[in-house]
Each structure stands twice: as structure tokens, then as C-alpha cells.
PDB file of C-alpha atoms in Angstrom:
ATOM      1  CA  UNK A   1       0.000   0.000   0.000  1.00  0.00           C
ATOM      2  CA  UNK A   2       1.412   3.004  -1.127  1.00  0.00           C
ATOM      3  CA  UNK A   3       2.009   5.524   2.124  1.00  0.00           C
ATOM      4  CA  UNK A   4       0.470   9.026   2.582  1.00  0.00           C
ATOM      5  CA  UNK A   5       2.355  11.607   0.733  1.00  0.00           C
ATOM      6  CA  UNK A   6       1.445  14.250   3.807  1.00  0.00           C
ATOM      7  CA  UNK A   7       3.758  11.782   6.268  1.00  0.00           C
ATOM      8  CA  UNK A   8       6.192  10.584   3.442  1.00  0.00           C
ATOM      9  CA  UNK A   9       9.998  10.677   4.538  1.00  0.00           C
ATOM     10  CA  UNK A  10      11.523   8.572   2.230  1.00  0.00           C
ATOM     11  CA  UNK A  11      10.454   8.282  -1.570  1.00  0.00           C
ATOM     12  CA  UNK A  12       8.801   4.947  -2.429  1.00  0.00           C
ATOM     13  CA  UNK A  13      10.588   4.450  -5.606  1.00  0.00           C
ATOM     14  CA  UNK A  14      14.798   4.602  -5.043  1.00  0.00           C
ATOM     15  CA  UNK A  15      15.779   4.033  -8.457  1.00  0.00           C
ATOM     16  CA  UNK A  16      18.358   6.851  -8.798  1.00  0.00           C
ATOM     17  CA  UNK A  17      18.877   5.976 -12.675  1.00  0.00           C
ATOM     18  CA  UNK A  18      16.851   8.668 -14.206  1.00  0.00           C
ATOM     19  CA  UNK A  19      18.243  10.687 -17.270  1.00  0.00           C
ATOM     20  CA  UNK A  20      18.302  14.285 -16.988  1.00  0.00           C
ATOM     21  CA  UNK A  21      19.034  15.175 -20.456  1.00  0.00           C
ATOM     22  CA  UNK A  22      21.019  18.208 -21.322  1.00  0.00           C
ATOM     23  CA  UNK A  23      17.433  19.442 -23.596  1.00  0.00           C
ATOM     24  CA  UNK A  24      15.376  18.628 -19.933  1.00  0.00           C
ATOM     25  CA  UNK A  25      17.965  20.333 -17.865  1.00  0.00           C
ATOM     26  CA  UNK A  26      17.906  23.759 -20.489  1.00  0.00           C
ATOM     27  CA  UNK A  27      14.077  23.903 -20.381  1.00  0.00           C
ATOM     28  CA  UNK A  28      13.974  23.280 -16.526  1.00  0.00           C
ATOM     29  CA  UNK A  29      16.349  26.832 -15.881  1.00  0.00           C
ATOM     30  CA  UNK A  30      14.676  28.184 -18.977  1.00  0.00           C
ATOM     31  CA  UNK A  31      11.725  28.481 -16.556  1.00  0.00           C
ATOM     32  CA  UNK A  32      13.362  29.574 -13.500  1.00  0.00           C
ATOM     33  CA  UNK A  33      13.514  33.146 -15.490  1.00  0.00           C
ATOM     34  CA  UNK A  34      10.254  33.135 -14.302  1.00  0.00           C
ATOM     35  CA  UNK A  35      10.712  32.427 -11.109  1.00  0.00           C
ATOM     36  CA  UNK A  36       9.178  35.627  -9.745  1.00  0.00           C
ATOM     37  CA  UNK A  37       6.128  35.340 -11.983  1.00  0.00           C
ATOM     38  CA  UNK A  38       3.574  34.538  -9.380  1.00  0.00           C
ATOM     39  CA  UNK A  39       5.132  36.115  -6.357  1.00  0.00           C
ATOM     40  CA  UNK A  40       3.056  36.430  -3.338  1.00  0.00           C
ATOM     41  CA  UNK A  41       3.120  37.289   0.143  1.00  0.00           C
ATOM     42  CA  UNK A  42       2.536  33.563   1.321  1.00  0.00           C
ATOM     43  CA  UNK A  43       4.886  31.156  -0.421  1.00  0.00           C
ATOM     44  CA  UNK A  44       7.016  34.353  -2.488  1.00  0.00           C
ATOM     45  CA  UNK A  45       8.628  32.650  -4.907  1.00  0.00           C
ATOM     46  CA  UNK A  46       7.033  28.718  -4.393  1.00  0.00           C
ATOM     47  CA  UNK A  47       5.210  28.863  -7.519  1.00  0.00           C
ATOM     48  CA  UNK A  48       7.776  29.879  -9.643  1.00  0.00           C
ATOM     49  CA  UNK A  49      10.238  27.531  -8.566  1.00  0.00           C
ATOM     50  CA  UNK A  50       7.580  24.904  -8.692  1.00  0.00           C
ATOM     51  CA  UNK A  51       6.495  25.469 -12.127  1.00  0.00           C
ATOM     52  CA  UNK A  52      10.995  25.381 -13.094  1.00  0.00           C
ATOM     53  CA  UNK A  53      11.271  22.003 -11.264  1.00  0.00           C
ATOM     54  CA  UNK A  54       7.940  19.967 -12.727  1.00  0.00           C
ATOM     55  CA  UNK A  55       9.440  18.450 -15.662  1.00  0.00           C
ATOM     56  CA  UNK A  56      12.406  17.397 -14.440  1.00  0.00           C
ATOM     57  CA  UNK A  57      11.013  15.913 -11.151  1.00  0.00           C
ATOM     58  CA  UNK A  58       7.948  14.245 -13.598  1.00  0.00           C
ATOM     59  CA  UNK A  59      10.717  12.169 -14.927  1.00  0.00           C
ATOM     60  CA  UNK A  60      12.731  11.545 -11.874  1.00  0.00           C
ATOM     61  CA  UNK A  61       9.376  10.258  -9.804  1.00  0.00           C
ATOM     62  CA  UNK A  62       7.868   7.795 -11.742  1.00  0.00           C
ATOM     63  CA  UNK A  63       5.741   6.588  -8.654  1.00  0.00           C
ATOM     64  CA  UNK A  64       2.832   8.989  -8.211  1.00  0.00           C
ATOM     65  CA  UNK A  65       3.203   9.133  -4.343  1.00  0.00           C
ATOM     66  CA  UNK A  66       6.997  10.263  -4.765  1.00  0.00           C
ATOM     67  CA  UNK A  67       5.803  13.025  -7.579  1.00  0.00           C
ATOM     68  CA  UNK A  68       3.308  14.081  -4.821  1.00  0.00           C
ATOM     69  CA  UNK A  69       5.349  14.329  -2.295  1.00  0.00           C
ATOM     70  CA  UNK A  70       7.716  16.197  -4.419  1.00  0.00           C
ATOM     71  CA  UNK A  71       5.700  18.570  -5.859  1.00  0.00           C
ATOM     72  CA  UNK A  72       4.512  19.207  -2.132  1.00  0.00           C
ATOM     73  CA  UNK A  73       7.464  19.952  -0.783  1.00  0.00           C
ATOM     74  CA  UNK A  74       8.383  22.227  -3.655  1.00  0.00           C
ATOM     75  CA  UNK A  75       5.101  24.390  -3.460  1.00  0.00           C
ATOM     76  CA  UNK A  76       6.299  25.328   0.241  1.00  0.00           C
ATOM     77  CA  UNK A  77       7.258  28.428   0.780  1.00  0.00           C
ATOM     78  CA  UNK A  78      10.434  30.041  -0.289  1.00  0.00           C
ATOM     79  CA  UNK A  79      12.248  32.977  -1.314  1.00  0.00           C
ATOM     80  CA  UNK A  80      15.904  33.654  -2.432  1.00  0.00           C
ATOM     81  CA  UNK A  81      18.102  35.451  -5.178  1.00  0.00           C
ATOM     82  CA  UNK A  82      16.691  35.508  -8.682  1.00  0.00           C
ATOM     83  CA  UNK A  83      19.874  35.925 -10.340  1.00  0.00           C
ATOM     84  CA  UNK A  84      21.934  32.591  -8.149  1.00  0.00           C
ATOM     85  CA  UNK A  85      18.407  30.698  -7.785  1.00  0.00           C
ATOM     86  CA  UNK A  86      19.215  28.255 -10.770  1.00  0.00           C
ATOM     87  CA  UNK A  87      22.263  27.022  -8.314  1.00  0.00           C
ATOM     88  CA  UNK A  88      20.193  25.938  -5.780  1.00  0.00           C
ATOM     89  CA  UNK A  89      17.465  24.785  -8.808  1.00  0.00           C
ATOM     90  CA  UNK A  90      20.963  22.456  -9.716  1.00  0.00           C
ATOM     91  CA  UNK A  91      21.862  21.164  -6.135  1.00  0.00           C
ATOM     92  CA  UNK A  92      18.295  20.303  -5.346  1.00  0.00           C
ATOM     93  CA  UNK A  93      17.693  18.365  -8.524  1.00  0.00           C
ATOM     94  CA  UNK A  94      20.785  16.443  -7.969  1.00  0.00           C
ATOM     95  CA  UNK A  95      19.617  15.648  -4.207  1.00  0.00           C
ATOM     96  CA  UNK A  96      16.364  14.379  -5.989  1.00  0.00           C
ATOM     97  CA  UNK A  97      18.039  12.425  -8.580  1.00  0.00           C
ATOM     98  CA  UNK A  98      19.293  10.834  -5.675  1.00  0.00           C
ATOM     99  CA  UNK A  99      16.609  10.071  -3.726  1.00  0.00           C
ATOM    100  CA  UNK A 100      17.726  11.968  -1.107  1.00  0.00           C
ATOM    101  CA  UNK A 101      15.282  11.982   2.469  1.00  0.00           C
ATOM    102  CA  UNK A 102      12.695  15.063   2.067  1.00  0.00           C
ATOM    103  CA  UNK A 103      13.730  16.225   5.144  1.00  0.00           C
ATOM    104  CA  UNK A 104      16.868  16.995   3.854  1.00  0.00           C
ATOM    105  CA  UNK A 105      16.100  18.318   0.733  1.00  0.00           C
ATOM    106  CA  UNK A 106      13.598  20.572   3.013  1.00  0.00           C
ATOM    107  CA  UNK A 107      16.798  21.170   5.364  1.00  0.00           C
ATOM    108  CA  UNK A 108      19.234  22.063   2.396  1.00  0.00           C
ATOM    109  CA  UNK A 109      16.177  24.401   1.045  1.00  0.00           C
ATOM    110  CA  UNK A 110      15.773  26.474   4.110  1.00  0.00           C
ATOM    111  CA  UNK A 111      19.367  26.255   5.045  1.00  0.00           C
ATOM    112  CA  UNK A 112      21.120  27.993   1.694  1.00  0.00           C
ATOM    113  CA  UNK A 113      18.026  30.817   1.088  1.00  0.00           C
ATOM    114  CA  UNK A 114      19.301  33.376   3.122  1.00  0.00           C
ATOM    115  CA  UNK A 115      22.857  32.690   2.315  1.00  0.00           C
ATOM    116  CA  UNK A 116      22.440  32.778  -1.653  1.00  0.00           C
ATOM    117  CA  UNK A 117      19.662  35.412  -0.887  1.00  0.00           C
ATOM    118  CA  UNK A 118      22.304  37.634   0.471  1.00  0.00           C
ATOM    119  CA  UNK A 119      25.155  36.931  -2.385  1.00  0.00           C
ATOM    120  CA  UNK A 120      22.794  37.685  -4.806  1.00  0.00           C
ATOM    121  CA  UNK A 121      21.397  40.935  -3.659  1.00  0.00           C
ATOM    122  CA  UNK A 122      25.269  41.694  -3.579  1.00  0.00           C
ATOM    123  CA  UNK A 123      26.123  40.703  -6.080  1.00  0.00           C
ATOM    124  CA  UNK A 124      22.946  42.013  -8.601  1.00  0.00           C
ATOM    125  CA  UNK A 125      21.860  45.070  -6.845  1.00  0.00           C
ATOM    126  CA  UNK A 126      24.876  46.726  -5.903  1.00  0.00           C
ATOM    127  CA  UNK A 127      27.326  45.923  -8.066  1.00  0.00           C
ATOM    128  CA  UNK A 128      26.371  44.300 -11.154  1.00  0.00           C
ATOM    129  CA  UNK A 129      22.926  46.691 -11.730  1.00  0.00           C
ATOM    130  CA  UNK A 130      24.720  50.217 -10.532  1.00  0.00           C
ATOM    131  CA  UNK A 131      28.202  49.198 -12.802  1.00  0.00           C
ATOM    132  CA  UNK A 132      26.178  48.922 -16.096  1.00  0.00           C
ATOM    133  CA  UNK A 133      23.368  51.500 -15.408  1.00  0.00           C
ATOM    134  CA  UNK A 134      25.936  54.291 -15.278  1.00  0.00           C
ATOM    135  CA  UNK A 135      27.503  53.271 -17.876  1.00  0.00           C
ATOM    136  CA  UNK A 136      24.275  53.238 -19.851  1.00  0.00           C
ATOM    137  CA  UNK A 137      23.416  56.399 -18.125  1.00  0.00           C
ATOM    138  CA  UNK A 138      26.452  58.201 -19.479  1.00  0.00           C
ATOM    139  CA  UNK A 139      25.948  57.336 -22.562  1.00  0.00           C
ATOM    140  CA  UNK A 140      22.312  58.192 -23.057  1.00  0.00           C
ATOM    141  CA  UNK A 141      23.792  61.835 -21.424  1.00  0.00           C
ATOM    142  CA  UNK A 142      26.560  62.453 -24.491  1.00  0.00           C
ATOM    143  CA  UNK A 143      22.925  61.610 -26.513  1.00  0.00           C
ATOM    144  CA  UNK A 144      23.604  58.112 -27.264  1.00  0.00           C
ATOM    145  CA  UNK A 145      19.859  57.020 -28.311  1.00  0.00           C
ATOM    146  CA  UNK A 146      20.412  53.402 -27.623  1.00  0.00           C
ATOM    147  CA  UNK A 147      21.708  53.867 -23.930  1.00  0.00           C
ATOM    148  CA  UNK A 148      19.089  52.072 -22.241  1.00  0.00           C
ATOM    149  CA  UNK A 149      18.994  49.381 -24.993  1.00  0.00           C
ATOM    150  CA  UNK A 150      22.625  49.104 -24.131  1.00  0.00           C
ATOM    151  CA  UNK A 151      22.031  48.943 -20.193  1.00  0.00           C
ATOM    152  CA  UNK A 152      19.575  45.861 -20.998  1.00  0.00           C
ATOM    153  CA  UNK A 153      21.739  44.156 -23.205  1.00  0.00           C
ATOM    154  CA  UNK A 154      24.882  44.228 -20.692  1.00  0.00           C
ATOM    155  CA  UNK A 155      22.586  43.322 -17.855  1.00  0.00           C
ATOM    156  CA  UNK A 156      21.239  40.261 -19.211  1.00  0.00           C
ATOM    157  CA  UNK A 157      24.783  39.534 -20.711  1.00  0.00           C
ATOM    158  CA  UNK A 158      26.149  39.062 -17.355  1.00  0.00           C
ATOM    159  CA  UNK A 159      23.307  37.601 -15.955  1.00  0.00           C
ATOM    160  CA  UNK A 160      23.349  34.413 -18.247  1.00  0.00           C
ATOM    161  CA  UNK A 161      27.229  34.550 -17.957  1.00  0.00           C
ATOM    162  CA  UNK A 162      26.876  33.442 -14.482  1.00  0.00           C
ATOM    163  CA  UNK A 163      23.095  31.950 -14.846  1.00  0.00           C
ATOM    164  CA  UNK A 164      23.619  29.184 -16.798  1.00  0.00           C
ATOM    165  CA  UNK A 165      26.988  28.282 -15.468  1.00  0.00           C
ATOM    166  CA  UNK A 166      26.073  28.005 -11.687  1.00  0.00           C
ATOM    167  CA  UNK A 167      23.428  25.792 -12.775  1.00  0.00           C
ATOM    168  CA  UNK A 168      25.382  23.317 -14.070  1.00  0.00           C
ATOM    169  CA  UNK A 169      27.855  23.931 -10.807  1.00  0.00           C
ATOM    170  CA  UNK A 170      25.166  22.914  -8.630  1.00  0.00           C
ATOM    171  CA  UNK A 171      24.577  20.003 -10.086  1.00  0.00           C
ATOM    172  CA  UNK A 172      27.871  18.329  -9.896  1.00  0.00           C
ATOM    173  CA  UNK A 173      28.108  19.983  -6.392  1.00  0.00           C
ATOM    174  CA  UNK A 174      25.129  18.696  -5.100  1.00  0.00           C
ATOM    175  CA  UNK A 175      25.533  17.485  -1.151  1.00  0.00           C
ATOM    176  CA  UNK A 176      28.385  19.064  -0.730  1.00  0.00           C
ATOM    177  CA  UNK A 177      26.999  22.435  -1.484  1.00  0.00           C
ATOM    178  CA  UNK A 178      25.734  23.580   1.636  1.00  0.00           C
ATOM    179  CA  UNK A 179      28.978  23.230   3.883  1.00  0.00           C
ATOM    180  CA  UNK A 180      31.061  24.837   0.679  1.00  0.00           C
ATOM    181  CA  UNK A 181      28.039  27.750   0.786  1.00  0.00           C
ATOM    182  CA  UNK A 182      28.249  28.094   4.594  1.00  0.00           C
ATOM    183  CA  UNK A 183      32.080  28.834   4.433  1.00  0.00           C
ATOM    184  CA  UNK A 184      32.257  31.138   1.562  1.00  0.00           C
ATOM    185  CA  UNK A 185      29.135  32.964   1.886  1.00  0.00           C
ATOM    186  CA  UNK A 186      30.240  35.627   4.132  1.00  0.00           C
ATOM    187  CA  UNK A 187      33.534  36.785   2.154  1.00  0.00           C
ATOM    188  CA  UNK A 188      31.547  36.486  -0.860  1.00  0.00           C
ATOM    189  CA  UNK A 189      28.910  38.904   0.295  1.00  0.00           C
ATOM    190  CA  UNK A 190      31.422  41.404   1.802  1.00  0.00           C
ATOM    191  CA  UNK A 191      33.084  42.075  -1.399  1.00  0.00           C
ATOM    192  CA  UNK A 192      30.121  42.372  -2.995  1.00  0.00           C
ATOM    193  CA  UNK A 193      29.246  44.998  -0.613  1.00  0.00           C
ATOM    194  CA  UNK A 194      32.143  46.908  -0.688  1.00  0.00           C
ATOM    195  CA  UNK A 195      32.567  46.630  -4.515  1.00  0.00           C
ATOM    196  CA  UNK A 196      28.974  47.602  -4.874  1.00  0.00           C
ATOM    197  CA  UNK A 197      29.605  50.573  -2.224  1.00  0.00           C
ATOM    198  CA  UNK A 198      32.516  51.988  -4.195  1.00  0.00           C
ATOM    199  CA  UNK A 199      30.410  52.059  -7.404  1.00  0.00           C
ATOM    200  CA  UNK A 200      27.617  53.658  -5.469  1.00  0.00           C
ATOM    201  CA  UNK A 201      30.088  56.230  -4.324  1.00  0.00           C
ATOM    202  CA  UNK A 202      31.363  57.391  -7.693  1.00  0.00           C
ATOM    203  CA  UNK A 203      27.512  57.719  -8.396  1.00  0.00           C
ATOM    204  CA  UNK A 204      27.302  59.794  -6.280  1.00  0.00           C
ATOM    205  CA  UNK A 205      29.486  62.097  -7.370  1.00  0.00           C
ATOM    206  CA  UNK A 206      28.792  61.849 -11.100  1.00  0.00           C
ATOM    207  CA  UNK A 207      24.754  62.210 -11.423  1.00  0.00           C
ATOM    208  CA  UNK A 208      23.587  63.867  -8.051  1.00  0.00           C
ATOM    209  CA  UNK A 209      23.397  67.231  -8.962  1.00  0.00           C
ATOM    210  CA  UNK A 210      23.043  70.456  -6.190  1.00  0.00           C
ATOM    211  CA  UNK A 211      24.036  73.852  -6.806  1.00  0.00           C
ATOM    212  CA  UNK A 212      23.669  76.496  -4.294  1.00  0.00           C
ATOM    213  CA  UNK A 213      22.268  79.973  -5.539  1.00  0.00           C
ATOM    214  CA  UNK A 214      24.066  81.587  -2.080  1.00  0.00           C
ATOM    215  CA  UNK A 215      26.524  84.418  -2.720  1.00  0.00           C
ATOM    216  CA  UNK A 216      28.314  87.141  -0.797  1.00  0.00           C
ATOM    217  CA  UNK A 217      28.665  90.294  -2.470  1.00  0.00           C
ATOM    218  CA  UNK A 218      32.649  91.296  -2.097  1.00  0.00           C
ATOM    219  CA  UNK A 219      34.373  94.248  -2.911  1.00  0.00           C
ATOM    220  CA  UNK A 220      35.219  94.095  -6.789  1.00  0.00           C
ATOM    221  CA  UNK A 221      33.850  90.611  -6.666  1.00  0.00           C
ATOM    222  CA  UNK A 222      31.249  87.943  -5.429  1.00  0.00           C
ATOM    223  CA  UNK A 223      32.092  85.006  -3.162  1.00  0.00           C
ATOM    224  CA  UNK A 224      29.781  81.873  -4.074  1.00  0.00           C
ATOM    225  CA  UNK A 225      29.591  79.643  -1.264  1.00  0.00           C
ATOM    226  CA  UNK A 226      29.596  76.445  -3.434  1.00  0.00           C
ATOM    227  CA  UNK A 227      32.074  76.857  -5.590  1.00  0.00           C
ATOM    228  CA  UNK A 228      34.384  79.157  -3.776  1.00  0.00           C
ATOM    229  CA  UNK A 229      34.058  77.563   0.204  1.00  0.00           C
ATOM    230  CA  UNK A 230      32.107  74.320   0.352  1.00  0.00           C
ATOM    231  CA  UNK A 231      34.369  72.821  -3.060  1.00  0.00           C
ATOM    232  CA  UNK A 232      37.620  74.606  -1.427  1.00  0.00           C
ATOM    233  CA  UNK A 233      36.836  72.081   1.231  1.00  0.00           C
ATOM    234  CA  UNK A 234      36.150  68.816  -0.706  1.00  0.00           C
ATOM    235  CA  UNK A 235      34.721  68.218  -3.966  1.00  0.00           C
ATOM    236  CA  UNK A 236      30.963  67.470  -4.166  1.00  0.00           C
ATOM    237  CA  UNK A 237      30.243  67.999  -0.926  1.00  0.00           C
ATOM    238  CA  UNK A 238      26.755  68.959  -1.470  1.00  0.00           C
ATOM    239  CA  UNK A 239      26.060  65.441  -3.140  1.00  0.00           C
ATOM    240  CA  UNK A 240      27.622  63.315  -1.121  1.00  0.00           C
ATOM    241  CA  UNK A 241      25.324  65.570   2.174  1.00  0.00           C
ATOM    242  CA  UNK A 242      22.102  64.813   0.401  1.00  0.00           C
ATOM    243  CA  UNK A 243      22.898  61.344  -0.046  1.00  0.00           C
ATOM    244  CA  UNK A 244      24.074  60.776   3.667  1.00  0.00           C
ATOM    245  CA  UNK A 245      20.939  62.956   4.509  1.00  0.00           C
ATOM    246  CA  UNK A 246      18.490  60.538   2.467  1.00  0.00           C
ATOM    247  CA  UNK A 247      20.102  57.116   3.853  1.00  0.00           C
ATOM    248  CA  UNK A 248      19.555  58.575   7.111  1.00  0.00           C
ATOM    249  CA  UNK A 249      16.165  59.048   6.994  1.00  0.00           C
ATOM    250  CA  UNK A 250      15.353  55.528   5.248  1.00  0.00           C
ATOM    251  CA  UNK A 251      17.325  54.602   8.317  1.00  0.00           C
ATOM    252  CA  UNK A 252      15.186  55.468  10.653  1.00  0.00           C
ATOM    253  CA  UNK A 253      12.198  54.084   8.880  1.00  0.00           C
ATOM    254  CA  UNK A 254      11.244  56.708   6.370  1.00  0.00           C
ATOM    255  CA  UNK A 255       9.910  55.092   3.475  1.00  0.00           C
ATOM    256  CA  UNK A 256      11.847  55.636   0.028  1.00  0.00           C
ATOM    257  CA  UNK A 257       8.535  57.077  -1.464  1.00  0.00           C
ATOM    258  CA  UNK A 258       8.343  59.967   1.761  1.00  0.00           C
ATOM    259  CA  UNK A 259      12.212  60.536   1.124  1.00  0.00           C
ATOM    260  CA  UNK A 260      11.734  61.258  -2.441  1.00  0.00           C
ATOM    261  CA  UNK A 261       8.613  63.638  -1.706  1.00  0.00           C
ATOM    262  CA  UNK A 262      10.613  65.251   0.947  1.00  0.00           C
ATOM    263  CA  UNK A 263      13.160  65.951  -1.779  1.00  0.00           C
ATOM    264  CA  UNK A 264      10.701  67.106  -4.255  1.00  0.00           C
ATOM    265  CA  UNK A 265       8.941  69.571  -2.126  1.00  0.00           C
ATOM    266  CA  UNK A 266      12.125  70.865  -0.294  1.00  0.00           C
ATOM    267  CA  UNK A 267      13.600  71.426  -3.550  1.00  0.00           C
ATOM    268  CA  UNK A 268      10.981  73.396  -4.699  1.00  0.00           C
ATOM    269  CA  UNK A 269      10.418  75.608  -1.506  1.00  0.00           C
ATOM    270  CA  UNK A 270      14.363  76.232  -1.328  1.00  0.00           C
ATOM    271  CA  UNK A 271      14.234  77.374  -5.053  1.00  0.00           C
ATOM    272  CA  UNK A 272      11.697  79.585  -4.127  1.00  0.00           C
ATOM    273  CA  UNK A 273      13.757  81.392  -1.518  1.00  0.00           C
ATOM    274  CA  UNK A 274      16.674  81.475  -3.653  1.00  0.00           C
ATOM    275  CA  UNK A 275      19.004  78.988  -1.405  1.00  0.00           C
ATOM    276  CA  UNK A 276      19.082  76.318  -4.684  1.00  0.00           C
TER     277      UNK A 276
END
């Protein structure tokens, strides 16, 4: 009698001799681009993943109760890096290919989210995304036409260089993923940061713009407080102030959206009185 897939452990069926053709593997991360299709605030991105990991887990689990069960345990909730997902996607197939307890897979699920999670949102958002938007940016500035076509194109570039790749990684990692994760995670992630930091800075200083309409009327000559004082004393000062000034606020739980009002409306009033 076959057990109940709600109190399955083990699958049924341990033949571990399924073939996960290079055409099955393609079309399973093929899908994980849409990993983030059917985000919610329950399961994030469950159904996503899900729909990535159905045909390869249709022909792992021939047994109906082991497909159940699979599917299951796949449909739970979870939530990590879109652009380093298809390495777990890799790992997790090779754990099933192997018949590996639930609980584990479950374990190794829960265990490397925040981890990747974290290396990812390095890795994408503040270093990969700010490095080839500015450079898009500056281009669409000295009237380049195709800048943001440009920014799109390099983006995705550099997301399938490392997409497709760290697929195939995970893989041939597969159990021994987590401890190797575990140990490089944290060095990973910091230089991210501080590579994505850096980039930020020189933002910074090349696109926010803030010029002071304060001057002192001098004998023979005017003394403008920007250019003449605040400058004198470091370079883009004024930028890198209203950049400090907005983290700040988001820091203390100012949403982004109230920040940018803030900006809009004090920008406006100090115009007005001739400060900006």
C-alpha cells in the first residue's frame, strides 16, 4: 500500500537511474527566469520555482506518491536570489536524482536561502545593476539614443554569464553544497558589498546634482559659497550631504517614497527662496 504523501519521509521508488538530459535540464532553468512570476506574500517565490522544477522531477518520480510528495514539498514556501536561484534549482535536482530523504532536501532548502539570498542581492543590486546602469546612463547623457537598450543588453549579458553556469555547478556539487556555501558565503557577500559601495560612491558624485544659488557680495567681486568655500573644502560635498541625509532618513524608517517627496517639495520651496 502506497504511504500518505502528507507523512512521506523517504520516496517509495529509489531508483536513482533517471536521465536528466542536457534538452530537460535547459528547459527546466529556462523556466526559473520566471521564477518571480507569481510572487506572493505567502509562499514568495514557491510557484515559480515549482512550475521550473515539474518536468524534471515528472521524470525523476515515476511513482505517483513520490511526484506528490515532491511537488509538495516544492510548493512550500520560499524565497531567495533571482539571479543565483538556478544554483540551488541544480543542487536540489541532484539531491532528488538521488533520492535523497525530504527532510533533507527541506533542510538544504531552508538552510542555503538566506545565504544565496544575500550573495545575490550583492552581487545584482549593488554591483552588477549600478556598474552597467551608469555606464548606460552616461551614454544616453553624451545623446547616445540606444543607452538604455545598451544597459539591458549588458545586464542580461552578465546575468546568463553566471546563470547558466552556476546551474550546471550545482549540479555536480550537489551534497556538498551547503557546507562549501556556509564557508564562503560571508567573504563572498562582503566584497560584494564593498565593490557595490565603491560604485555607489562614484555615483554619487557623477549624477547627483546640487548647486547652491548663495553668494556674498565682495568688494570688486562675489564670493559663491559652493564653488568658492564648500568645493575649497572637498569636492561634491553637497552630493555626497544629500545622499548621507536621504540614507539617514530611510534609516530610521522613512519610506523611500516619503524621502523622495521630501526631496521634491524641499527642492521646490528652497528654489523659491533662492538657497538652490
Amino acid at each position: 500500500m502506497a504511504k500518505n504523501n502528507a507523512n512521506i519521509e523517504e520516496y517509495v521508488d529509489q531508483d536513482t537511474n533517471a536521465n536528466l538530459d542536457a534538452k530537460l535540464m535547459r528547459q527546466s532553468w529556462l523556466r526559473m527566469l520566471w521564477v518571480q512570476a507569481s510572487f506572493n506574500y505567502q509562499r514568495m517565490q514557491s510557484s515559480g520555482f515549482l512550475y521550473a522544477m515539474i518536468p524534471a522531477l515528472k521524470r525523476i518520480h515515476k511513482n505517483k506518491t513520490d511526484l506528490s510528495a515532491s511537488l509538495k514539498l516544492h510548493n512550500e514556501f520560499f524565497n531567495t536570489s533571482p539571479w543565483l536561484v538556478t544554483f540551488m534549482m541544480g543542487v536540489i535536482l541532484a539531491m532528488e536524482k538521488g533520492k535523497q530523504p525530504l527532510e533533507t532536501i527541506r533542510s538544504f532548502k531552508v538552510a542555503a536561502m538566506g545565504p544565496i539570498g544575500g550573495i545575490g542581492d550583492a552581487m545584482a543590486q549593488l554591483t552588477i545593476l549600478p556598474i552597467t546602469a551608469s555606464i548606460a546612463a552616461s551614454l544616453a547623457l553624451d545623446g547616445v539614443g540606444i543607452g538604455p537598450l545598451i544597459f539591458l543588453l549588458m545586464f542580461n549579458l552578465v546575468r546568463f554569464a553566471i546563470y547558466v553556469p552556476i546551474f550546471n555547478y550545482g549540479y555536480k556539487l550537489g551534497l556538498n553544497a551547503l557546507g562549501m556555501l556556509q564557508q564562503q558565503s560571508k567573504a563572498f557577500s562582503r566584497g560584494a558589498t564593498i565593490v557595490g559601495l565603491t560604485v555607489v560612491g562614484a555615483l554619487t558624485a557623477s549624477f547627483v546634482r546640487v548647486k547652491l544659488g548663495l553668494e556674498i557680495p565682495l568688494t570688486g567681486s562675489v564670493l559663491n559659497i559652493q564653488q568658492d568655500v564648500l568645493d575649497k573644502i572637498m569636492p561634491n560635498i553637497l552630493p555626497l550631504i544629500v545622499v548621507i541625509g536621504c540614507y539617514k532618513l530611510i534609516m530610521r524608517g522613512i519610506s523611500p517614497v516619503k524621502v523622495m517627496l521630501i526631496m521634491i517639495i524641499g527642492s521646490i520651496v528652497l528654489h523659491y527662496l533662492g538657497v538652490l
